[in-house]
């Protein structure tokens, strides 16, 4: 085993020395990421082993902390010191910010050779490309407009999964009567914003795009926006009083245990249900947020390739290509709960919710109903995103009325731009 | 002669590296931060000069005013209650009671914990779902309610409670040292004049604690202004933004919101606040002619 590995390593290294034409003893990629939890780490291991087979040494640089703000702080220090890692896990507008600093590599030759442009959804390419050049390999697509419902609680509340806002309210009311917390929710700004963007999307695709992607002041200040905030107030009435500060996975646990009826959360929540031994369709139901069927708000983890010395470029390109390998995309995303970032991957290995996610993504992509998630850094730059989160959170916690929130939203977005 | 010169030189030689380090890593970076606060830096430092724009934006932010209001509530309660409680505990311990050697460290131990530990422990203790309220309910007192940490108007007071728990023992130790330094002759003289214990404390001993009050104030005030970890562990700034303090504001704007210019300007404002406390103190302490 060890000998075989060594032989493969030596062969890979030899092949590389031939192609690169230099006397590099060993190719390494240094990867900065925040996939440290059990499932994520083992998903990433697939990529690591694949690369090691090709003779590329994987230098792991994990910085724990969901959402990656700690990782971004670490990256800032590394880049400022002139010692960028080979590849960095990154989300949305962070990618564009770094690209505009001129810190990223160019992957055009790999991308052209493998035809990435045909298989990666156009909305994703907005983040994988900068100025027309490929700079990143997308790993996955999470969509955020999901609702996870406890099947038993749904059956007790009529059994029909809601498809419109009115039906949703009817189900929530029924669950309240049945004595459970209808909406399991964690009071953290990003979670409030996740629900908010689904509500905005349920008021229309164009409205979502105008308000949360194009940041059109007219849409932000419209009556529809007030309606969105009113709906948030309504949803707040189904959340228990002990919600503030609760982590999202604890809210998922409430739904798993049946104390909570449903959770509005991105598809990473599915991992919690699966880990608890629950089966999609039998123990829990996954639906799109009522009123957003056919549309998808996404966020996508990508490996952004940074500018590195020539001795490391061959390995960097191998990694970029390995990430886009359909087999890896399938293996990784089955474990992670997300769906592949290319639309030509077979859905065989995925469960029902995963299959639905892949189908929805492909359909939304074709219908032009695939939008960047504002709450997860794919709708607007960080400053704007946080400004919006501030308002949504204040309103959800009752500090602002819906009218005040609309007004504040327009001002906050303007000030942050 | 030669030896004398060496003796002159050695202290300077020994001190100069640390002096240089402090100059660079403290004062130079203060200047750098000040410069950044005048630039259009967002994600990374950049050097487009924009004058006082960032300060103008900062003072227009609701978020920043919220942080300042919270600091005013937190800081004033923290300093006053800590001083009063510390003095009270010190006076009690000063009654030549038995077991003082055992009691004193009990009050001091919280200081040995980091604010992160204090914050996490109090977070659980105050959480209505698992902490005090839940315990009371299980014991049968079902009408008991204590959910301040979830209430946006009251959450800042839970930060005060945790911080006081942490620091009052330390203030007690400062006062205890002060009380032990009081000349017993004075007290004896007062007792001979027939002054009661209360009067002795009120009219003689506590007024003599003036320098201790001043030191305690300076220590507590700068702890309050730079307070960050406690809030992060206890409430994470929530519910909503109800417990944001300037330090949490500074971190989030500089490092997670890509608004480094505004973050730097808030850091400078905090520095000015701290200087406005420390400089008068240093001045009064180091003024020549008061050295006794």
JSON list of C-alpha atoms in Angstrom, two decimals, chain B residues 32-38 54-55 250 253-254 259-269:
[
{"chain": "B", "resi": 32, "resn": "UNK", "atom": "CA", "xyz": [-0.81, 53.93, 11.15]},
{"chain": "B", "resi": 33, "resn": "UNK", "atom": "CA", "xyz": [-4.36, 53.33, 12.35]},
{"chain": "B", "resi": 34, "resn": "UNK", "atom": "CA", "xyz": [-4.90, 57.07, 12.49]},
{"chain": "B", "resi": 35, "resn": "UNK", "atom": "CA", "xyz": [-3.66, 57.34, 8.94]},
{"chain": "B", "resi": 36, "resn": "UNK", "atom": "CA", "xyz": [-5.90, 54.45, 7.82]},
{"chain": "B", "resi": 37, "resn": "UNK", "atom": "CA", "xyz": [-8.88, 56.20, 9.35]},
{"chain": "B", "resi": 38, "resn": "UNK", "atom": "CA", "xyz": [-8.29, 59.00, 6.85]},
{"chain": "B", "resi": 54, "resn": "UNK", "atom": "CA", "xyz": [-14.91, 58.17, 7.65]},
{"chain": "B", "resi": 55, "resn": "UNK", "atom": "CA", "xyz": [-15.50, 60.04, 10.89]},
{"chain": "B", "resi": 250, "resn": "UNK", "atom": "CA", "xyz": [-14.59, 48.18, 15.62]},
{"chain": "B", "resi": 253, "resn": "UNK", "atom": "CA", "xyz": [-16.35, 46.94, 10.65]},
{"chain": "B", "resi": 254, "resn": "UNK", "atom": "CA", "xyz": [-12.62, 46.45, 10.23]},
{"chain": "B", "resi": 259, "resn": "UNK", "atom": "CA", "xyz": [-15.05, 48.88, 5.96]},
{"chain": "B", "resi": 260, "resn": "UNK", "atom": "CA", "xyz": [-11.59, 49.23, 7.39]},
{"chain": "B", "resi": 261, "resn": "UNK", "atom": "CA", "xyz": [-11.63, 53.03, 7.15]},
{"chain": "B", "resi": 262, "resn": "UNK", "atom": "CA", "xyz": [-14.68, 53.33, 9.40]},
{"chain": "B", "resi": 263, "resn": "UNK", "atom": "CA", "xyz": [-13.32, 50.63, 11.71]},
{"chain": "B", "resi": 264, "resn": "UNK", "atom": "CA", "xyz": [-10.04, 52.52, 12.06]},
{"chain": "B", "resi": 265, "resn": "UNK", "atom": "CA", "xyz": [-11.83, 55.76, 12.83]},
{"chain": "B", "resi": 266, "resn": "UNK", "atom": "CA", "xyz": [-13.85, 54.05, 15.56]},
{"chain": "B", "resi": 267, "resn": "UNK", "atom": "CA", "xyz": [-10.60, 52.66, 16.99]},
{"chain": "B", "resi": 268, "resn": "UNK", "atom": "CA", "xyz": [-9.20, 56.18, 17.10]},
{"chain": "B", "resi": 269, "resn": "UNK", "atom": "CA", "xyz": [-12.29, 57.44, 18.91]}
]
